[in-house]
PDB file of C-alpha atoms in Angstrom:
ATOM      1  CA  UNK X   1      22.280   0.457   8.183  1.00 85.00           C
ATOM      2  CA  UNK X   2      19.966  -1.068   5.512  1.00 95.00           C
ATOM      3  CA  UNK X   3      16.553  -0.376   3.667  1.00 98.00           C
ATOM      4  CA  UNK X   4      13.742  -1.684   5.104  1.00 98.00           C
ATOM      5  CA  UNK X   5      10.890  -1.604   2.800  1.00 98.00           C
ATOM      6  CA  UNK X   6       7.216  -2.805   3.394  1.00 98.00           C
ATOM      7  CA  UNK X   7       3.857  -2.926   1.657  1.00 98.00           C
ATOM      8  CA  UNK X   8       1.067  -1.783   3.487  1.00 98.00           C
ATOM      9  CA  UNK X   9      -2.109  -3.216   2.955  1.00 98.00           C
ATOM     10  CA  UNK X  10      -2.636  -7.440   4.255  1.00 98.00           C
ATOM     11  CA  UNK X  11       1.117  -6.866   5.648  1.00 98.00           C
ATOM     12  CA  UNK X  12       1.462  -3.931   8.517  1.00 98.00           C
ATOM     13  CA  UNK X  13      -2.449  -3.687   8.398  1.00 98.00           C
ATOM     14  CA  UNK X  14      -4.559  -6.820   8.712  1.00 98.00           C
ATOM     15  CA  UNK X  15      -6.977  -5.142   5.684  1.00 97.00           C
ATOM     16  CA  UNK X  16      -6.591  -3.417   2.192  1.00 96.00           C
ATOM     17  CA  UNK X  17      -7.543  -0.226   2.851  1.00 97.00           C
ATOM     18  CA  UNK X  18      -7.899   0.672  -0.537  1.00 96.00           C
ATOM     19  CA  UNK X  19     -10.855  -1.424  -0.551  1.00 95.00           C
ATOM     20  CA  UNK X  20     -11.881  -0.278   2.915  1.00 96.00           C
ATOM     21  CA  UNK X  21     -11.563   3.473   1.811  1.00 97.00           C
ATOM     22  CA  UNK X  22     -14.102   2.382  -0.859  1.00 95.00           C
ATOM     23  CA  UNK X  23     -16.303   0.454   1.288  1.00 95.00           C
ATOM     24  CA  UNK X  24     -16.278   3.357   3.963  1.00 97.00           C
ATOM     25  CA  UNK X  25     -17.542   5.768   1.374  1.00 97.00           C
ATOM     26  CA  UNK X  26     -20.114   3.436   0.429  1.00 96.00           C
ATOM     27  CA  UNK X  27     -21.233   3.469   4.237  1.00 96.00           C
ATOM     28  CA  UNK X  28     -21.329   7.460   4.220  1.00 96.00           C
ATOM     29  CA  UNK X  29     -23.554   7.682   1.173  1.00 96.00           C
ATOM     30  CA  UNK X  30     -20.583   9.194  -1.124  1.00 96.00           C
ATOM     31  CA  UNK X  31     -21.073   6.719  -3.989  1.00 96.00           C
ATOM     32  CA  UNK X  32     -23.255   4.864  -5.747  1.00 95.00           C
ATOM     33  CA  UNK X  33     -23.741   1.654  -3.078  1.00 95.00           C
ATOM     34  CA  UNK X  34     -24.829  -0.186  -5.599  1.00 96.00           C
ATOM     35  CA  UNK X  35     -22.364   0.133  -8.893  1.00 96.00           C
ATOM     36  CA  UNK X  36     -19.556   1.565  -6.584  1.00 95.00           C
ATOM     37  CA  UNK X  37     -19.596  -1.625  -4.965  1.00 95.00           C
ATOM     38  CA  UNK X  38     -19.688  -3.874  -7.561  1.00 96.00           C
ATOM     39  CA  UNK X  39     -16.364  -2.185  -9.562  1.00 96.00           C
ATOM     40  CA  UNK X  40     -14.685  -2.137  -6.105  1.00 93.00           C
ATOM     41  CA  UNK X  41     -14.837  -5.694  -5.855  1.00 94.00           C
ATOM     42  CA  UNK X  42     -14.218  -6.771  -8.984  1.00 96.00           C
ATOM     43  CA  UNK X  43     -11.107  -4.503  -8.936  1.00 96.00           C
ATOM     44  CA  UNK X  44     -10.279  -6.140  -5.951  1.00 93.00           C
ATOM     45  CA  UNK X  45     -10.260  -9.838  -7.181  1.00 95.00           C
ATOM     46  CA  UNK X  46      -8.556  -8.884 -10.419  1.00 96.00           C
ATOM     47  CA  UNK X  47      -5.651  -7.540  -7.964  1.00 95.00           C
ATOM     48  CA  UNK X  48      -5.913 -11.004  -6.462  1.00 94.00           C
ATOM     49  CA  UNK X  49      -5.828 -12.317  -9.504  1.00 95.00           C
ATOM     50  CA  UNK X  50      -2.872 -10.512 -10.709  1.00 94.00           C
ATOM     51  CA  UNK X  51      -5.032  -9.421 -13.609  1.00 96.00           C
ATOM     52  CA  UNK X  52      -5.614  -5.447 -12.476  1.00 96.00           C
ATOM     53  CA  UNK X  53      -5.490  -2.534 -14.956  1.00 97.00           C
ATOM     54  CA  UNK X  54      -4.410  -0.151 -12.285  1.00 96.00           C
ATOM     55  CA  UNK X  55      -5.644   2.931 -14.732  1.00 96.00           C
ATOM     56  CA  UNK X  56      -9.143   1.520 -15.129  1.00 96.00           C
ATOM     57  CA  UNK X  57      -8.931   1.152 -11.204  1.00 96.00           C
ATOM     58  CA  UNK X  58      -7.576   4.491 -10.237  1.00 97.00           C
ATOM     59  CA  UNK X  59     -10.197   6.303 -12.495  1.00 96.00           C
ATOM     60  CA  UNK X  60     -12.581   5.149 -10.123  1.00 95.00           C
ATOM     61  CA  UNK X  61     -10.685   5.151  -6.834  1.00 96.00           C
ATOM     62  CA  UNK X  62      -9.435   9.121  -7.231  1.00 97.00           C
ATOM     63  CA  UNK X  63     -13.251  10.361  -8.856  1.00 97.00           C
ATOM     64  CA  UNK X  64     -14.344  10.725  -5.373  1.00 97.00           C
ATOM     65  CA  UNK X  65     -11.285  12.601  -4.049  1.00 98.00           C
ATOM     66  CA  UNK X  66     -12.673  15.168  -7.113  1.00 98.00           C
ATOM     67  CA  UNK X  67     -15.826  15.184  -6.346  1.00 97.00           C
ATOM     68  CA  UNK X  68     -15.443  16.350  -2.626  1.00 97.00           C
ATOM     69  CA  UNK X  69     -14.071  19.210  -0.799  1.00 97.00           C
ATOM     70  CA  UNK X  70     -10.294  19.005   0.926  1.00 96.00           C
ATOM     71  CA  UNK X  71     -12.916  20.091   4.132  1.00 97.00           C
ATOM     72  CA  UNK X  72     -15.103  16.874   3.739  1.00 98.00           C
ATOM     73  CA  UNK X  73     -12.161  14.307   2.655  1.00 98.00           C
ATOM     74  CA  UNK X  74     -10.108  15.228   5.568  1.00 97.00           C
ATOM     75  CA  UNK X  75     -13.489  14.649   8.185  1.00 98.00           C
ATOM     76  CA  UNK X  76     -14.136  11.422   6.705  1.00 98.00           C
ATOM     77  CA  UNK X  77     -10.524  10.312   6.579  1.00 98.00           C
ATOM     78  CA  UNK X  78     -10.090  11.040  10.260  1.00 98.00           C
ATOM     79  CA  UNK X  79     -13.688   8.654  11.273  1.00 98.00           C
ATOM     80  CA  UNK X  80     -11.790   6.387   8.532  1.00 98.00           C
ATOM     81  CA  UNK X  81      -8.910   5.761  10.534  1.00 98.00           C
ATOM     82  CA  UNK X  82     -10.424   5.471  13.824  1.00 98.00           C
ATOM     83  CA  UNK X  83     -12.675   2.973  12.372  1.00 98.00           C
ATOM     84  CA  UNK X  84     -11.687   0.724   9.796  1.00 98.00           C
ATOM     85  CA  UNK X  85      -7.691   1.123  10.053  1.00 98.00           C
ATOM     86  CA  UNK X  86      -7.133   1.318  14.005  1.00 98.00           C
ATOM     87  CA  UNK X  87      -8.271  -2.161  14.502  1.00 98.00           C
ATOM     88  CA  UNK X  88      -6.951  -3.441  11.895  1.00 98.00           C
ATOM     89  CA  UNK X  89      -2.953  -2.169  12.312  1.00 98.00           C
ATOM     90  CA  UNK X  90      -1.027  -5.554  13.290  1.00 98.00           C
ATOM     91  CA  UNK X  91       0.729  -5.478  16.869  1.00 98.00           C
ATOM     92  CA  UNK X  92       3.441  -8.109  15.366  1.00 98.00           C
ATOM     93  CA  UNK X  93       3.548  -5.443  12.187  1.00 98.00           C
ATOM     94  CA  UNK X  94       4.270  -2.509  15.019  1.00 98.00           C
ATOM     95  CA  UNK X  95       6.831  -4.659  16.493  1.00 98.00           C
ATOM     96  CA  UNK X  96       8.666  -6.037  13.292  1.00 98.00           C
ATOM     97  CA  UNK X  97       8.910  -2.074  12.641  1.00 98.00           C
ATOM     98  CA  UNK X  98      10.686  -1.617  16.118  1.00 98.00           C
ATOM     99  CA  UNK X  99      13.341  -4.084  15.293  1.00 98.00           C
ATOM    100  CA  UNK X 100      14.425  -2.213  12.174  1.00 98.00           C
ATOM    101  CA  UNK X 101      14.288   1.218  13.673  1.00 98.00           C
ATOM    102  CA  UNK X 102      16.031  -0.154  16.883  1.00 98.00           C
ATOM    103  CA  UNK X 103      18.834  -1.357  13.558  1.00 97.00           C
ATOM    104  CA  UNK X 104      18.913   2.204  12.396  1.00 96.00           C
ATOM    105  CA  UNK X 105      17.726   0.808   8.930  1.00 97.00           C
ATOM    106  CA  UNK X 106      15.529   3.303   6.924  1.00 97.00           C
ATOM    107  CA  UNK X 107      11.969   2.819   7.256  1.00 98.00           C
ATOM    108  CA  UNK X 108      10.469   2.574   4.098  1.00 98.00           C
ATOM    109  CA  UNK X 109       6.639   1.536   2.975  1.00 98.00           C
ATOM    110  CA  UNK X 110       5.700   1.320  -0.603  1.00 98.00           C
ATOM    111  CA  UNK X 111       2.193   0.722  -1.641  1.00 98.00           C
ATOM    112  CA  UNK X 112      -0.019   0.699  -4.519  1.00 97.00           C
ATOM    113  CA  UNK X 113      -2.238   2.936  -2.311  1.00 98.00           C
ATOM    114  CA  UNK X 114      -2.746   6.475  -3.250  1.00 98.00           C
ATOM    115  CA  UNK X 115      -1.289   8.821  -0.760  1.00 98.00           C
ATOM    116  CA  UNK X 116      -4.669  10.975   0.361  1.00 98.00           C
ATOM    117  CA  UNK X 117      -5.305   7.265   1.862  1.00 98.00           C
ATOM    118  CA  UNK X 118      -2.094   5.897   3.375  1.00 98.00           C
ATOM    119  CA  UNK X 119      -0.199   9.349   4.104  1.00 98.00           C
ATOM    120  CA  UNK X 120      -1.991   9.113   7.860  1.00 98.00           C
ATOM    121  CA  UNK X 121      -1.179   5.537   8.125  1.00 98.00           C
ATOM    122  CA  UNK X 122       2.318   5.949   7.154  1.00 98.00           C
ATOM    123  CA  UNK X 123       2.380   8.506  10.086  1.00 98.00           C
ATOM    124  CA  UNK X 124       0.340   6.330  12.810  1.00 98.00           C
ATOM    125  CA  UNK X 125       3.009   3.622  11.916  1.00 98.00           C
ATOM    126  CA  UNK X 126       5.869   6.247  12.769  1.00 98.00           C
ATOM    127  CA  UNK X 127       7.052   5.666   9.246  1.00 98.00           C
ATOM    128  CA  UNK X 128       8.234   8.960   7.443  1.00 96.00           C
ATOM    129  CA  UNK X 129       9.064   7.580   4.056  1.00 98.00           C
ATOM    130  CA  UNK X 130       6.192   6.475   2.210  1.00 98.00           C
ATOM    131  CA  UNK X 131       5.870   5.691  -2.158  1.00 98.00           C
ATOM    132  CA  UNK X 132       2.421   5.811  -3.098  1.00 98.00           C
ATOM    133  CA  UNK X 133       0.192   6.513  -6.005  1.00 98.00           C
ATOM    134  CA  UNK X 134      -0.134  10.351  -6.421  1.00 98.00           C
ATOM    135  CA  UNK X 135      -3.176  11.874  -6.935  1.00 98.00           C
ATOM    136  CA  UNK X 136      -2.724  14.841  -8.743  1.00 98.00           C
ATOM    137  CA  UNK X 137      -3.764  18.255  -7.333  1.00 97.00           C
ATOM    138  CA  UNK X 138      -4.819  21.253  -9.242  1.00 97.00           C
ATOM    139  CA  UNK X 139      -5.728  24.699  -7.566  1.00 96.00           C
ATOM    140  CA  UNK X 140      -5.815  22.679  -3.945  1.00 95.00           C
ATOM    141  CA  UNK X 141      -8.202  20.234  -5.215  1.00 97.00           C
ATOM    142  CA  UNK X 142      -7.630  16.789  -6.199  1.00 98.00           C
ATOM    143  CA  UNK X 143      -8.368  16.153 -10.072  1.00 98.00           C
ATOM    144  CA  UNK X 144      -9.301  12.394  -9.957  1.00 97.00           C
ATOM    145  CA  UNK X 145      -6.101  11.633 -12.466  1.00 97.00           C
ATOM    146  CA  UNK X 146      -2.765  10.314 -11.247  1.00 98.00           C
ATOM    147  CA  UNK X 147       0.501  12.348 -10.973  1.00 97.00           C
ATOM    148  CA  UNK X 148       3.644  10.356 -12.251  1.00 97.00           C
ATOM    149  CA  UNK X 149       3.903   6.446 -12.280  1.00 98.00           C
ATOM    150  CA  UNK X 150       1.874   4.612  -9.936  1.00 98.00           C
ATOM    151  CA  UNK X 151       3.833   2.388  -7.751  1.00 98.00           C
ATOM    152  CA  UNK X 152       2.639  -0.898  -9.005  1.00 98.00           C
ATOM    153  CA  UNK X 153       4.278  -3.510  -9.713  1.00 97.00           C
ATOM    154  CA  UNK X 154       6.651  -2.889 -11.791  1.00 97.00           C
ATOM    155  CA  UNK X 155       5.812   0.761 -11.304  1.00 98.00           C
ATOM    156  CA  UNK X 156       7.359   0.117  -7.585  1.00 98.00           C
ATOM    157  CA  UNK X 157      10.521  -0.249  -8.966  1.00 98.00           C
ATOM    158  CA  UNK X 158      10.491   2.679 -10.991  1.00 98.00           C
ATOM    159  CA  UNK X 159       9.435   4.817  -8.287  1.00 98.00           C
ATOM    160  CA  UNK X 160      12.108   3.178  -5.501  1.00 98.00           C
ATOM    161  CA  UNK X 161      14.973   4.049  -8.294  1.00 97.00           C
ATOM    162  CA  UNK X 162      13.691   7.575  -7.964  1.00 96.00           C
ATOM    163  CA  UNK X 163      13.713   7.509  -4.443  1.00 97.00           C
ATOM    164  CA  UNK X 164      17.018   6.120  -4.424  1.00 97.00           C
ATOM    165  CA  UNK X 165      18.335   8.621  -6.926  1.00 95.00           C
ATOM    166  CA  UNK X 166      17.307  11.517  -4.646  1.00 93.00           C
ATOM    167  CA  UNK X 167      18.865   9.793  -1.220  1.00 91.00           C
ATOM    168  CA  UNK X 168      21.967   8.480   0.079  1.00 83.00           C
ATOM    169  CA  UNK X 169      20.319   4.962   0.722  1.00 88.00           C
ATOM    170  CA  UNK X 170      20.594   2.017  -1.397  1.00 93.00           C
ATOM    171  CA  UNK X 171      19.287  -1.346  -2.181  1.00 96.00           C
ATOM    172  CA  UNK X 172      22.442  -2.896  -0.834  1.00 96.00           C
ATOM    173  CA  UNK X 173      21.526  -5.391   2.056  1.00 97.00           C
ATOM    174  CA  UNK X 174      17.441  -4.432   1.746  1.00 98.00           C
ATOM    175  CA  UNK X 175      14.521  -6.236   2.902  1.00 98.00           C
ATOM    176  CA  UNK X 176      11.629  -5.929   2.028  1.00 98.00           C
ATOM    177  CA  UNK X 177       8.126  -7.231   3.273  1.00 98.00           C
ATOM    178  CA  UNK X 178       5.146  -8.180   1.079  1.00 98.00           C
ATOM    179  CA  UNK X 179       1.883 -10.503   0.923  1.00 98.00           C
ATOM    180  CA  UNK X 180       1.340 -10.109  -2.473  1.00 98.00           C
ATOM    181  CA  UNK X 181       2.677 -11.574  -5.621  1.00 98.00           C
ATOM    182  CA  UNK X 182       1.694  -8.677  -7.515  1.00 97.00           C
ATOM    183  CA  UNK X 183       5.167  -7.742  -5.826  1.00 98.00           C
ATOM    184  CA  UNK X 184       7.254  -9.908  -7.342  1.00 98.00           C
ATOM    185  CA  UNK X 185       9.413  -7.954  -9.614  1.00 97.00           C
ATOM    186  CA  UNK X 186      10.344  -5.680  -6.336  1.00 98.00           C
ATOM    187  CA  UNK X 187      11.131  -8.690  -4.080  1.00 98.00           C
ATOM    188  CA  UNK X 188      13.506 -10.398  -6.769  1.00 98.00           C
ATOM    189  CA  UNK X 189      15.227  -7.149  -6.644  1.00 97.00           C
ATOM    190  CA  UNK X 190      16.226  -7.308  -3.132  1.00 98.00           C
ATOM    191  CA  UNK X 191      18.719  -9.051  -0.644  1.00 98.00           C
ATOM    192  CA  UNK X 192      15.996 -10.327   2.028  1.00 98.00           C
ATOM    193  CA  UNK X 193      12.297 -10.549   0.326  1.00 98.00           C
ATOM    194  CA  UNK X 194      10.442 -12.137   2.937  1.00 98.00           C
ATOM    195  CA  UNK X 195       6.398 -13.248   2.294  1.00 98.00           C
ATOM    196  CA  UNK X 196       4.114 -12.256   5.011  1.00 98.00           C
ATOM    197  CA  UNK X 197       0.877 -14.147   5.288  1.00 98.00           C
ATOM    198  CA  UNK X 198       1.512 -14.811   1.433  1.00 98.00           C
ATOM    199  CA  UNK X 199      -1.160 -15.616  -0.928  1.00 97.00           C
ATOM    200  CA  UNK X 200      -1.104 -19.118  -2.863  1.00 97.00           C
ATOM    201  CA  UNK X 201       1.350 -17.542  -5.744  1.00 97.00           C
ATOM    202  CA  UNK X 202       3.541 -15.666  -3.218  1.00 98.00           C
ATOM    203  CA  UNK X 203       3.775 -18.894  -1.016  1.00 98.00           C
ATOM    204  CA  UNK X 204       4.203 -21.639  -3.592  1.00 98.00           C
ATOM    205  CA  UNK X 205       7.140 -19.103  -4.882  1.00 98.00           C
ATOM    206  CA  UNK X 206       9.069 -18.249  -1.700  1.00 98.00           C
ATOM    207  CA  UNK X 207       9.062 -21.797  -0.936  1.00 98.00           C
ATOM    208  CA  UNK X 208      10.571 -22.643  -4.490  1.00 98.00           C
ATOM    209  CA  UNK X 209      13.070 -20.191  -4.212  1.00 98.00           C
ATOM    210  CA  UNK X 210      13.771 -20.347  -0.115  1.00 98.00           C
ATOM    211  CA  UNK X 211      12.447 -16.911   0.645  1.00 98.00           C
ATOM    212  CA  UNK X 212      11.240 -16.634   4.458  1.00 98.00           C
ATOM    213  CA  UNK X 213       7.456 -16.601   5.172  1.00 98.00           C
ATOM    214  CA  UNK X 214       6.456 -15.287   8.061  1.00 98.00           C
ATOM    215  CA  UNK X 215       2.954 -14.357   9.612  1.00 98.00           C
ATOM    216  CA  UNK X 216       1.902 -10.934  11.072  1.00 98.00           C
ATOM    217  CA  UNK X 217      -1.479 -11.935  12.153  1.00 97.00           C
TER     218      UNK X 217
END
């Protein structure tokens, strides 16, 4: 039995539901449309770019999970994943899932996602471990600041050592599956790092180095 570990967003899902979350709330008149927008873009291509201050980001990605009841988060979450994650989870993502559970491996997805967004995901995928960013909850309501290291980049690692630390599992023999050279540091840790529908970094990388691409799409 090995550790099969797998980023979320543009590998299992065919989106970044990060930036989905944020466009959804733009759609339901929670934000600004206008500035809320603009920084959710521009956060978005300085992940691309491999350029993100994840802080900078997450003080705007959590402010609405503060400003909102646990009542109104949890209605719009549930129209969120009927409508911009359902059609969007990848049947070839469902099915490279199968083959490790059929394995026995551990089922493992790491993102750089906070939980309040990928928690439900984690569970439509039938996956029961999940490392996310933790938004930080005070008197049942979120506070819009992050609990602990968020599992970024090299915060992944951090957090998966913690994980480890607490389980009988370890890194011996593990995969895992990732689009993003933002991952990097994680997939150089591992025995299998294989680049899904890899962008330019990721792909000119794995081929220099003889990592398997493959394509969920």
């Amino acid at each position: 039995m090995s550790l099969a570990i797998f980023d979320l967003d543009n590998t299992l899902l065919g989106i970044d539901s990060d930036h989905a979350w944020g466009e959804f709330l733009v759609e339901q008149g929670a934000v600004d449309p206008v500035s809320y927008r603009e920084a959710n873009q521009r956060f978005l291509a300085a992940y691309q770019d491999g350029t993100l201050d994840i802080h900078a980001y997450l003080a705007l990605a959590l402010k609405p999970l503060a400003d909102n009841s646990p009542e109104q988060l949890a209605a719009w979450h549930q129209q969120f994943m009927a409508s911009k994650i359902e059609p969007h989870v990848l049947p070839k993502g469902e099915e490279l899932l199968a083959r490790h559970r059929e394995r026995g491996d551990t089922l493992l997805i790491i993102t750089a996602t906070n939980r309040f967004i990928t928690g439900p995901i984690a569970r439509r995928l039938g996956v029961d471990e999940l490392i996310a960013v933790d938004p930080e909850v005070a008197e049942g309501r979120y506070t819009g600041r992050v609990s602990g290291t968020p599992s970024f980049r090299e915060g992944k690692i951090e957090r998966l050592d913690e994980w480890l630390a607490s389980r009988d599992v370890t890194l011996d023999d593990a995969w895992f599956y990732s689009d993003s050279h933002n991952d990097l540091p994680l997939l150089e840790k591992v025995d299998h790092p294989v680049a899904v529908d890899p962008d330019a970094t990721l792909e000119r990388i794995a081929r220099e180095r003889n990592w398997r691409i493959i394509s969920l799409r």
